[in-house]
GROMACS .gro file of C-alpha atoms in nm:
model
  415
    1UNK     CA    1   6.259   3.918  -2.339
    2UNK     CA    2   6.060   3.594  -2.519
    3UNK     CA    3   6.018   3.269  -2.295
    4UNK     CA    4   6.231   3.107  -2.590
    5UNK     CA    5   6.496   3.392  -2.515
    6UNK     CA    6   6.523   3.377  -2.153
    7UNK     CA    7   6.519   2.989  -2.128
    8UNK     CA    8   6.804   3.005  -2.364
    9UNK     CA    9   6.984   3.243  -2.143
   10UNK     CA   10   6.921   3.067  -1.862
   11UNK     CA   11   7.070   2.694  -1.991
   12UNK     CA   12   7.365   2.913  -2.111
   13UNK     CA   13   7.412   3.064  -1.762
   14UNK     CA   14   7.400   2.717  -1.573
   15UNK     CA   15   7.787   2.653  -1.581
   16UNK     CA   16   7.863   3.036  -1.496
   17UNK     CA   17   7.790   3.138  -1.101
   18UNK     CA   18   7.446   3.265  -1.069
   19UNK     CA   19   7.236   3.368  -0.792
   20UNK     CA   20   6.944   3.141  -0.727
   21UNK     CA   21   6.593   3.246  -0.677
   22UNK     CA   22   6.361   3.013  -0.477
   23UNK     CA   23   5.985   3.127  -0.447
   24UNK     CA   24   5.673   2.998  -0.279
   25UNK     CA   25   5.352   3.138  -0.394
   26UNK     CA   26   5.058   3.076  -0.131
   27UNK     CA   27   4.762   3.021  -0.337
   28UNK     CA   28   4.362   3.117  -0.376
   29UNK     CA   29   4.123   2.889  -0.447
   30UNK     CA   30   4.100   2.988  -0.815
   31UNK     CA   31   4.462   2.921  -0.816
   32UNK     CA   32   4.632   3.321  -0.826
   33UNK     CA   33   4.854   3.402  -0.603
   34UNK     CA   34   4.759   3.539  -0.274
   35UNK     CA   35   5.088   3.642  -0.170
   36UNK     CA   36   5.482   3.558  -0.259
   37UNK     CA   37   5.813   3.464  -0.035
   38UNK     CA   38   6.053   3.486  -0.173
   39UNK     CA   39   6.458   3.601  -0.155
   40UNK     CA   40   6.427   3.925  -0.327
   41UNK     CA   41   6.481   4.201  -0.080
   42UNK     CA   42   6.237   4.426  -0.207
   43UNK     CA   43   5.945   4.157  -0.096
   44UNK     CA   44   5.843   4.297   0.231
   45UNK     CA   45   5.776   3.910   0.317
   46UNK     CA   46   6.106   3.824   0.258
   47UNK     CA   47   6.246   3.836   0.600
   48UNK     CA   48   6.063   3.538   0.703
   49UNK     CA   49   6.211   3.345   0.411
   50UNK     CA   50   6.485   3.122   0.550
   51UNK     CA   51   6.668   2.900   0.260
   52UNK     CA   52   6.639   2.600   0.420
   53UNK     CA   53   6.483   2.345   0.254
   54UNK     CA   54   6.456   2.101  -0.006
   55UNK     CA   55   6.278   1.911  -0.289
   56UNK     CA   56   6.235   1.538  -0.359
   57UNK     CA   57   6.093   1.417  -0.662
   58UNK     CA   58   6.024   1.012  -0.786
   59UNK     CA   59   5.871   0.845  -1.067
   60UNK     CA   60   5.601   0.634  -0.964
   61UNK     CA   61   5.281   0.595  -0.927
   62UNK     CA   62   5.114   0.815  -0.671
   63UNK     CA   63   5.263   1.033  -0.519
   64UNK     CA   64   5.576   1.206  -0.647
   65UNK     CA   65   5.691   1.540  -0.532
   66UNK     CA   66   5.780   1.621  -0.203
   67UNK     CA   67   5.923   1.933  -0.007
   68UNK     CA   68   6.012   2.081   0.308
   69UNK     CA   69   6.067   2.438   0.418
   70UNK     CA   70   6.110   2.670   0.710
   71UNK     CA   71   6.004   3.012   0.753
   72UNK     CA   72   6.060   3.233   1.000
   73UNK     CA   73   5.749   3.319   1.246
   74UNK     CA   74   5.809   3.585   1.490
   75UNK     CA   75   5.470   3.756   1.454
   76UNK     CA   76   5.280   3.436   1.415
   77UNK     CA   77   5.189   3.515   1.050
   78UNK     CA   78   5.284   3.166   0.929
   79UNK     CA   79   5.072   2.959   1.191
   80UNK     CA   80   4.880   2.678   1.076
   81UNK     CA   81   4.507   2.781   1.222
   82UNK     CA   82   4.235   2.854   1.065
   83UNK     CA   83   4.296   3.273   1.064
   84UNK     CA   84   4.636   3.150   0.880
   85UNK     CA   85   4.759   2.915   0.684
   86UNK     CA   86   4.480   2.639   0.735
   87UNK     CA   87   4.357   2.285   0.579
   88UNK     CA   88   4.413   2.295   0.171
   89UNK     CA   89   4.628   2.556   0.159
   90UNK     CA   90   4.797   2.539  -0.197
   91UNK     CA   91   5.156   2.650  -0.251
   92UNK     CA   92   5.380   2.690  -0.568
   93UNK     CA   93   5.710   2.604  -0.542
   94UNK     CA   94   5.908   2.779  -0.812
   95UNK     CA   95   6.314   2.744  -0.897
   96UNK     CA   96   6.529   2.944  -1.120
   97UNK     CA   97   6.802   3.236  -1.126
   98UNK     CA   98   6.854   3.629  -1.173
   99UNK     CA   99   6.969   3.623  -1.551
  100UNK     CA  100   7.253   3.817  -1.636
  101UNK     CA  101   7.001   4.071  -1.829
  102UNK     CA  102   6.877   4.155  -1.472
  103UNK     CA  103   6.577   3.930  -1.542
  104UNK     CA  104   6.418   3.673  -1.287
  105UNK     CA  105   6.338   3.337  -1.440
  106UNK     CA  106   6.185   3.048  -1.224
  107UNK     CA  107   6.043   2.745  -1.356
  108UNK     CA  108   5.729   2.612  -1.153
  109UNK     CA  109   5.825   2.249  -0.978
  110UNK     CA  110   5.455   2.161  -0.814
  111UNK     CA  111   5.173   2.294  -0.665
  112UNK     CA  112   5.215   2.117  -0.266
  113UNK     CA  113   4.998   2.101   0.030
  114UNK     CA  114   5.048   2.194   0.369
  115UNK     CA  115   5.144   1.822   0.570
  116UNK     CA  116   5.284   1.781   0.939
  117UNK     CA  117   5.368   2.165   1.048
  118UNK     CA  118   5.642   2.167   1.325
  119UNK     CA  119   5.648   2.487   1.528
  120UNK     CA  120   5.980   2.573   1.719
  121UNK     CA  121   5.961   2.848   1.990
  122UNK     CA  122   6.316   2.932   2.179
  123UNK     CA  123   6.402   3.225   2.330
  124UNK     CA  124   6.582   3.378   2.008
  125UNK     CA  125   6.402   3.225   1.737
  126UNK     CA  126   6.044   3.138   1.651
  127UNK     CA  127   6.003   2.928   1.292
  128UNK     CA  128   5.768   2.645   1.141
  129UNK     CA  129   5.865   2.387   0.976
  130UNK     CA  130   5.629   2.262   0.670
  131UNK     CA  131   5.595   1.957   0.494
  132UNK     CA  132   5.487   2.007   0.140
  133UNK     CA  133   5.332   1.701  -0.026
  134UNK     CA  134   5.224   1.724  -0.365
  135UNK     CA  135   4.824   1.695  -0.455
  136UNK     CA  136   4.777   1.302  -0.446
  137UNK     CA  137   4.764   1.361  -0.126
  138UNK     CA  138   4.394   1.521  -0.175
  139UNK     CA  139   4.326   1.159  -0.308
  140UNK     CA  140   4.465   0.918  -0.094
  141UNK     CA  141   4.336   0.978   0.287
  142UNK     CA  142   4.590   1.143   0.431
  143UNK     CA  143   4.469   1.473   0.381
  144UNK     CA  144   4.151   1.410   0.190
  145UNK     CA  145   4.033   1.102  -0.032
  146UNK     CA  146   3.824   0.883   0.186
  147UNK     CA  147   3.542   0.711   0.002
  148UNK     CA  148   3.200   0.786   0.195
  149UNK     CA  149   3.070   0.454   0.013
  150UNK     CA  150   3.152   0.160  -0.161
  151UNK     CA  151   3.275   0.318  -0.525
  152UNK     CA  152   3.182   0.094  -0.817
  153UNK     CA  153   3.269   0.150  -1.241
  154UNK     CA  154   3.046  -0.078  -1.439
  155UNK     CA  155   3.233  -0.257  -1.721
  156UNK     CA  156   3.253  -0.087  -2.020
  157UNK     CA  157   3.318   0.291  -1.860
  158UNK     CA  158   3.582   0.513  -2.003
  159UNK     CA  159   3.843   0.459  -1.791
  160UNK     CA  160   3.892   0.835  -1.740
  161UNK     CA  161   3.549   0.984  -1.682
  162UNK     CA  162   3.483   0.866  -1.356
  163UNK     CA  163   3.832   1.021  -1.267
  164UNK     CA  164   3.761   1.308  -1.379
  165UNK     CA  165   3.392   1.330  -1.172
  166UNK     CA  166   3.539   1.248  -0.878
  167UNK     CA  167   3.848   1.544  -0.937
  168UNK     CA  168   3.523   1.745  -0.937
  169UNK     CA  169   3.347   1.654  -0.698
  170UNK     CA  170   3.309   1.940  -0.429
  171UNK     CA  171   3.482   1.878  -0.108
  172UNK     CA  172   3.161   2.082   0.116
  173UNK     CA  173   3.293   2.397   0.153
  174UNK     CA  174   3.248   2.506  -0.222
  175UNK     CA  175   3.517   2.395  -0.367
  176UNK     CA  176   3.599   2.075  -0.551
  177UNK     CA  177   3.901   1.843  -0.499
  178UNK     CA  178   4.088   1.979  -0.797
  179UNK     CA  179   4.047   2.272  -0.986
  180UNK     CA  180   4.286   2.151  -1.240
  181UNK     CA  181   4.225   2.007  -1.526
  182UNK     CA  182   4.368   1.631  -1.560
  183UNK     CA  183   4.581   1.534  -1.875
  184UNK     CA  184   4.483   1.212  -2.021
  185UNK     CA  185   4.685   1.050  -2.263
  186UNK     CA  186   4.489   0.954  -2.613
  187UNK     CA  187   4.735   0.663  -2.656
  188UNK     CA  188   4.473   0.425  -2.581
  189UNK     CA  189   4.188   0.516  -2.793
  190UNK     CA  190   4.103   0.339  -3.090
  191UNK     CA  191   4.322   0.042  -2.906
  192UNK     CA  192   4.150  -0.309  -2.797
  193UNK     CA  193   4.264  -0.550  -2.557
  194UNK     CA  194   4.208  -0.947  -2.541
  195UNK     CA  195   3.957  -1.102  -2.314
  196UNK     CA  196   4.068  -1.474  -2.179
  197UNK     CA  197   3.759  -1.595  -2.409
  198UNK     CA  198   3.914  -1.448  -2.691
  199UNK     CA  199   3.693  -1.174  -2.738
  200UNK     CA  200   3.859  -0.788  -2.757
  201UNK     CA  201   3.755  -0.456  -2.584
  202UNK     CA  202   3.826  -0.096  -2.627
  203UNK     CA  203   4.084  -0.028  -2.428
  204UNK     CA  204   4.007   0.302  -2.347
  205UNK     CA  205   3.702   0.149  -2.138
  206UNK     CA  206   3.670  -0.094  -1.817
  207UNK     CA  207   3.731  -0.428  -1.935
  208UNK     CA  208   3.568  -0.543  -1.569
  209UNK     CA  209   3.359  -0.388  -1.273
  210UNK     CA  210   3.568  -0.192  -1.051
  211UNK     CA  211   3.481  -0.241  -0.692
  212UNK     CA  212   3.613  -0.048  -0.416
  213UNK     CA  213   3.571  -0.072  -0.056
  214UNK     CA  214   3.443   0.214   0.139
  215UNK     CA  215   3.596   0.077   0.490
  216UNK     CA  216   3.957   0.127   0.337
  217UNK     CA  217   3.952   0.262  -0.002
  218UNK     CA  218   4.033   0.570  -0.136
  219UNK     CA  219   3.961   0.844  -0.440
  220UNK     CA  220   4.372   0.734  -0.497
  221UNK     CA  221   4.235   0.360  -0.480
  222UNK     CA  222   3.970   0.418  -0.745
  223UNK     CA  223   4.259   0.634  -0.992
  224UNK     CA  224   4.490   0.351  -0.950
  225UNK     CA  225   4.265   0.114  -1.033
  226UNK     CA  226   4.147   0.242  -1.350
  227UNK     CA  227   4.501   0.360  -1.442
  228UNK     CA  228   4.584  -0.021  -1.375
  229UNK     CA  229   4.344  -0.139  -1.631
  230UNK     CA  230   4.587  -0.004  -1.900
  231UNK     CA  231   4.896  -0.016  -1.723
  232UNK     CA  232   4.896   0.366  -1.742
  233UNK     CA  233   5.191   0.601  -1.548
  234UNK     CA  234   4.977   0.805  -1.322
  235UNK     CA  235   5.049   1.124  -1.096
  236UNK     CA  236   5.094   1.520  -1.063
  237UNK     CA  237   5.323   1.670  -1.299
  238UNK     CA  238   5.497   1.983  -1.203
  239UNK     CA  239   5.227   2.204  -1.307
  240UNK     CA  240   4.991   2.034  -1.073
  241UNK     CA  241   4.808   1.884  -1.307
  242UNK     CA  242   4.697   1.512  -1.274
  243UNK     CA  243   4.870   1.319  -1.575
  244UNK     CA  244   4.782   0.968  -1.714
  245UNK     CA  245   5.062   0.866  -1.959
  246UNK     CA  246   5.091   0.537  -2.124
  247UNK     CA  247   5.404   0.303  -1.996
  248UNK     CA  248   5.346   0.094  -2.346
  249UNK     CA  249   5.555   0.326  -2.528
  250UNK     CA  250   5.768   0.418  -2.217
  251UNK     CA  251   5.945   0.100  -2.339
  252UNK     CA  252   6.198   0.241  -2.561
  253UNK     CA  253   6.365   0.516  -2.389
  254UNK     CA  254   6.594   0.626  -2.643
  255UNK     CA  255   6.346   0.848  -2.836
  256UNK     CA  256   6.294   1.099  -2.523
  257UNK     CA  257   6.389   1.409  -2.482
  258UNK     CA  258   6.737   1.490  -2.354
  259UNK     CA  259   6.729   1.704  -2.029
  260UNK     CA  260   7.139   1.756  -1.994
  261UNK     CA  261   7.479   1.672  -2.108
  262UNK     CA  262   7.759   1.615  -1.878
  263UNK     CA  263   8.090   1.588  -1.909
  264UNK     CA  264   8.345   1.431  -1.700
  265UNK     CA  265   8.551   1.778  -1.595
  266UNK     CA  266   8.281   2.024  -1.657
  267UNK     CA  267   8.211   2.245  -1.354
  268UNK     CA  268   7.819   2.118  -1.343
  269UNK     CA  269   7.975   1.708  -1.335
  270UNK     CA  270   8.046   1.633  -0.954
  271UNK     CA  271   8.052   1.251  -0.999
  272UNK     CA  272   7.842   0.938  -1.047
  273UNK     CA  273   7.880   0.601  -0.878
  274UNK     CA  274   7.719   0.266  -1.038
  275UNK     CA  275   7.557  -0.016  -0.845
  276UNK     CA  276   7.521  -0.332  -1.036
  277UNK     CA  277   7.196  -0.499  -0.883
  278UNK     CA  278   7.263  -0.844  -1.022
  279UNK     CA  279   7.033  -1.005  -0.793
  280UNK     CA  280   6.739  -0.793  -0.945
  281UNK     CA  281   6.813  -0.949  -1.285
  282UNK     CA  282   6.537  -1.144  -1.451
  283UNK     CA  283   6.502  -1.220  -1.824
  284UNK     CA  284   6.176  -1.386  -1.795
  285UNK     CA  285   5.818  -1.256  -1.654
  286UNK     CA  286   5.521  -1.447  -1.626
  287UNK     CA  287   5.213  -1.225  -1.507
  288UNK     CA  288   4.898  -1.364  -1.439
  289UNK     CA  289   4.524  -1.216  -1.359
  290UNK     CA  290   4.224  -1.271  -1.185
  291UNK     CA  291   4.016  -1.648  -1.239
  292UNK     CA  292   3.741  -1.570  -1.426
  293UNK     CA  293   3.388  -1.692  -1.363
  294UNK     CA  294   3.424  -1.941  -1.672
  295UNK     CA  295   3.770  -2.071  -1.505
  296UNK     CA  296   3.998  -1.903  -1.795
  297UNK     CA  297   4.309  -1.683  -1.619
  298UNK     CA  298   4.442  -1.411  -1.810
  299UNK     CA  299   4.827  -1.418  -1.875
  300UNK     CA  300   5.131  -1.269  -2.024
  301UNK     CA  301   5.499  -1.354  -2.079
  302UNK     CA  302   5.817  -1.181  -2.141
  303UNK     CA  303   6.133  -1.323  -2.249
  304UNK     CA  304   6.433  -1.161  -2.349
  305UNK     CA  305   6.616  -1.281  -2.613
  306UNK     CA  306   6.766  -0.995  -2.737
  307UNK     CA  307   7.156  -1.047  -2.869
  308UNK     CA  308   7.298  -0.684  -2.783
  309UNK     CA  309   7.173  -0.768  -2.403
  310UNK     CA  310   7.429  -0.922  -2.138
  311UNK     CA  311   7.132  -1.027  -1.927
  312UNK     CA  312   6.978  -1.259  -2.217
  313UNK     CA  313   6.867  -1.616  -2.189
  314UNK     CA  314   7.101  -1.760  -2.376
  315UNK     CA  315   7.422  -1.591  -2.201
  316UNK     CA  316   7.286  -1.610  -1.843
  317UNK     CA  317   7.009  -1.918  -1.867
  318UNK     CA  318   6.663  -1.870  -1.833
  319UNK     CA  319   6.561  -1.665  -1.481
  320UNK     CA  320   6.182  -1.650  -1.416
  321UNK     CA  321   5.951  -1.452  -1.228
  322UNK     CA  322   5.609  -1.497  -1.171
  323UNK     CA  323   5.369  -1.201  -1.050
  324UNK     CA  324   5.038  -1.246  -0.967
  325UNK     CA  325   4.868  -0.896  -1.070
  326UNK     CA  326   4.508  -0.879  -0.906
  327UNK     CA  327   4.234  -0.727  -1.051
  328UNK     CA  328   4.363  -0.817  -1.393
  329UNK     CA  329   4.100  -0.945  -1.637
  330UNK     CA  330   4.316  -0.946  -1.993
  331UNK     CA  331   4.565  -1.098  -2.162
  332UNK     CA  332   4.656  -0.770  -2.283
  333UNK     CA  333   4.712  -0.593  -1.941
  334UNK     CA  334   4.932  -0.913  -1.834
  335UNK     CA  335   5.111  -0.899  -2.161
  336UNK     CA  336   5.190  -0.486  -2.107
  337UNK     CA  337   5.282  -0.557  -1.793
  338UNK     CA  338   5.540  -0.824  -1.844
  339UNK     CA  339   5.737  -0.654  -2.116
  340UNK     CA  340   5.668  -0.344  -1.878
  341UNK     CA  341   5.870  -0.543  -1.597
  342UNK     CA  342   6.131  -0.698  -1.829
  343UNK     CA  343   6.276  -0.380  -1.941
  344UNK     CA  344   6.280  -0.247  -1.616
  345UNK     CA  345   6.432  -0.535  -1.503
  346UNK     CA  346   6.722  -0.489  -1.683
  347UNK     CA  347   6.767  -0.150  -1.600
  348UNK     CA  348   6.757  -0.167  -1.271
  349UNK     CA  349   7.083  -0.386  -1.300
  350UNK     CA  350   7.317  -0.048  -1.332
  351UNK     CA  351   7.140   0.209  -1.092
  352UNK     CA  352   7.319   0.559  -1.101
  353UNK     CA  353   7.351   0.805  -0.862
  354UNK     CA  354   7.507   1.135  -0.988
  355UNK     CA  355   7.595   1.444  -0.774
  356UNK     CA  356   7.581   1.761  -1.015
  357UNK     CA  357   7.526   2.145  -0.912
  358UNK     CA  358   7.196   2.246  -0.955
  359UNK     CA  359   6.979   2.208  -1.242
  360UNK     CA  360   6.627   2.331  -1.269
  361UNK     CA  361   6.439   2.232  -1.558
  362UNK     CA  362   6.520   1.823  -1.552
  363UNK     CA  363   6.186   1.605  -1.552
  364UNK     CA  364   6.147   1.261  -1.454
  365UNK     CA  365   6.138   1.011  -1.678
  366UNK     CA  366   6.390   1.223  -1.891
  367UNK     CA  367   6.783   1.110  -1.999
  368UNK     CA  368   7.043   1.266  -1.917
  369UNK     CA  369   7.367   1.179  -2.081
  370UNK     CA  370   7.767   1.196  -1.951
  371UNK     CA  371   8.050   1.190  -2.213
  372UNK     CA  372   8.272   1.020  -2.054
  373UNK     CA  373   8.598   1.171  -2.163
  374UNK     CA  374   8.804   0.978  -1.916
  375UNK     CA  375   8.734   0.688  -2.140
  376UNK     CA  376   8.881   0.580  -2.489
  377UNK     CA  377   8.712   0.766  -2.726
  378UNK     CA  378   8.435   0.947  -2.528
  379UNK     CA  379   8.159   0.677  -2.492
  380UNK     CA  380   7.845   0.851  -2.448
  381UNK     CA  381   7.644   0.695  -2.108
  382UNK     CA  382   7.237   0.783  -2.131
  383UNK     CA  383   7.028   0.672  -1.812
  384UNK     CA  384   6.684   0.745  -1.749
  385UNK     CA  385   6.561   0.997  -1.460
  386UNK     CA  386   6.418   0.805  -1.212
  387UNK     CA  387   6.401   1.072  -0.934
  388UNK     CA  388   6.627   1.339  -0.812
  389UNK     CA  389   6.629   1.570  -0.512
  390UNK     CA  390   6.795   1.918  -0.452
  391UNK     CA  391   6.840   2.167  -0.182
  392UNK     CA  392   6.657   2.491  -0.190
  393UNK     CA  393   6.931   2.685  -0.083
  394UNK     CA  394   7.134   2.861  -0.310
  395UNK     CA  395   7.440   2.680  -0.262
  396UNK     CA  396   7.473   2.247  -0.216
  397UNK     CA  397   7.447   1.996  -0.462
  398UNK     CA  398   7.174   1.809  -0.637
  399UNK     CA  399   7.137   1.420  -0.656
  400UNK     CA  400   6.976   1.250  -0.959
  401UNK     CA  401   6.935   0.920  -0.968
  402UNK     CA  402   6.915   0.708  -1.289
  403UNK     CA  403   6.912   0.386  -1.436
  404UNK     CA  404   7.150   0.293  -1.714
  405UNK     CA  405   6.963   0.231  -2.045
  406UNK     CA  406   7.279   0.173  -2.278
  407UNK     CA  407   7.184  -0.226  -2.153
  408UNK     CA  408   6.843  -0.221  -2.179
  409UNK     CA  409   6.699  -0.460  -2.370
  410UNK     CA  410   6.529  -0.370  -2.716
  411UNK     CA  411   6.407  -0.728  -2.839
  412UNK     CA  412   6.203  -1.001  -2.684
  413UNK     CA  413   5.906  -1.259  -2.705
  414UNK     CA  414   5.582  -1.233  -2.605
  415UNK     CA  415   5.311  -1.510  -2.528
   0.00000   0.00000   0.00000
């Protein structure tokens, strides 16, 4: 059966009772599989699968996906030494169901590494425990990422070329910090940004010298950093692949793509409860840079002053913050950066938390929507995917939680 085919069969079977397939695929270094566990009885592995688990995903940047799992270890196959499962051990964690065609679909949710194993021995039962941490963990010290030496970009670099050196950069034992290839958003090219002096830059390049510290810093420091010149979204995607997106046009959320439709009464709709954050409310952001040599300071503001929005200036008075954002060295990355944190503002004034059964294909940074028919003429709700988190069993609930976006705001000023 086509991918088209089965994926259709699979988002029809959702609201039916399926069985549910979870799979974790130890990897090689080139990135095959080296072996499978899995819940399929004809695995010979299989008996030291134990459905216990779960998966935690969050939009941010850094890291984002997160796991745990136990398998059962009688013969010691699963021990974390070096004749086992051993320092940069890659696993795929895969999600999906046994189709009603017979078929097994799973849909890939991260590549993970190996963090904190927990061995318990009793007298009827021998298992280890594994935290699975997605790959920024390769880049921020915990696991690997610690600069040898002070780590500098001269001004005027492309922002994503010393990323990508340092994602190949070989770790000593032949093999380089990650074999994937990065995506990099083209959303800045052929883009400038404003100096305090007036003057513009590409902004696909380092508008300053980026300077980090070898005591403390990190390969994660360095990414951040350069993400940071552009306000960029940056992390692993569930492919494993390192992903630079830009939050500029992450403003308006109502153009993206719509993971799932719930209705209130449908078997996959468990409930949703609504927290109104007032006291996170602000409808005016004033971020400010670095001083620069010739004693200019970058800046940006935010106001809203949109007429749809209950938050607005005019309805609830003008409520300021003011960020300092070092490093900063444009009025354009201030600017970005305040509308960035106005919108979000205002979202984060109706946070959602929705218990559904469980879904497998829903991204981050995705809408779902819920028609709710207990309501006067079915208003459709739409919040945005902030982060959800799921059990890997086969039976339990899953948790998304979401911000409203039906009161976001979709005008404002700028200075």
């Amino acid at each position: 059966m086509a991918g088209a085919d089965s994926f259709q069969l699979y988002i029809d079977s959702l609201r039916k009772p399926f069985l549910k397939l979870t799979r974790l695929r130890f990897l090689n270094p080139d990135g095959s599989t080296a072996f499978a566990l899995d819940n399929d009885w004809k695995n010979r592995r299989s008996g030291a699968f134990i459905a216990d688990g779960s998966i935690q995903v969050n939009l941010q940047n850094g890291q984002r996906r997160t796991a745990n799992i136990r398998l059962s270890n009688v013969d010691g196959t699963y021990d974390y030494n070096v004749n086992h499962l051993w320092f940069g051990q890659e696993v795929a964690l895969d999600e999906g169901m046994l189709l009603p065609n017979g078929e097994e679909f799973y849909i890939q949710q991260g590549i993970f590494l190996l963090d904190t194993p927990t061995e318990t021995f009793l007298p009827e039962e021998r298992t280890i425990r594994y935290n699975l941490v997605d790959k920024w963990s390769n880049l921020d010290g915990s696991l690997y990422g610690n600069l040898e030496s002070t780590y500098e970009v001269p001004v005027g670099t492309n922002i994503y070329e010393p990323i990508s050196s340092l994602l190949n950069e070989d770790k000593g034992n032949g093999q380089v910090l990650d074999r994937v290839d990065p995506f990099y958003t083209d959303y800045y090219n052929n883009l400038n940004q404003e100096l305090p002096d007036g003057t513009s830059v590409a902004m696909n390049q380092t508008a300053y010298t980026l300077r980090i510290d070898s005591e403390s810093g990190t390969i994660a420091d360095v990414v951040l950093g350069l993400a940071g010149m552009v306000n960029a979204w940056v992390g692993y995607d569930r492919t494993g692949a390192l992903r630079i997106d830009p939050s500029q046009d992450d403003i308006l959320d109502s153009d993206k793509p719509i993971a799932w439709r719930f209705r209130v009464g449908d078997v996959l709709f468990l409930g949703a409860s609504y927290t109104i954050k007032n006291t996170d409310v602000y409808n005016d952001y004033i971020v400010t840079g670095e001083q620069m040599d010739d004693y200019t300071q970058p800046s940006g503001r935010a106001t809203n002053t949109d007429p749809k929005s209950s938050t607005n200036i005019q309805t609830i008075g003008r409520k300021t913050l003011r960020v300092h954002q070092p490093g900063f060295a444009t009025n354009t990355q201030c600017g970005d950066l305040a509308v960035w944190k106005l919108k979000r503002s205002s979202a984060l004034q109706k946070a959602v938390s929705l218990s559904c059964g469980q879904i497998f294909h829903i991204n981050e940074n995705e809408l779902v929507e819920i028609v709710r028919t207990d309501k006067p003429n079915s208003p459709v709700e739409r919040h945005l995917i902030m982060g959800f988190s799921r059990p890997l069993t086969g039976t339990g609930e899953m948790t998304i939680d979401a911000v409203s976006i039906n009161d976001l705001i979709e005008t404002f000023t700028t200075e």
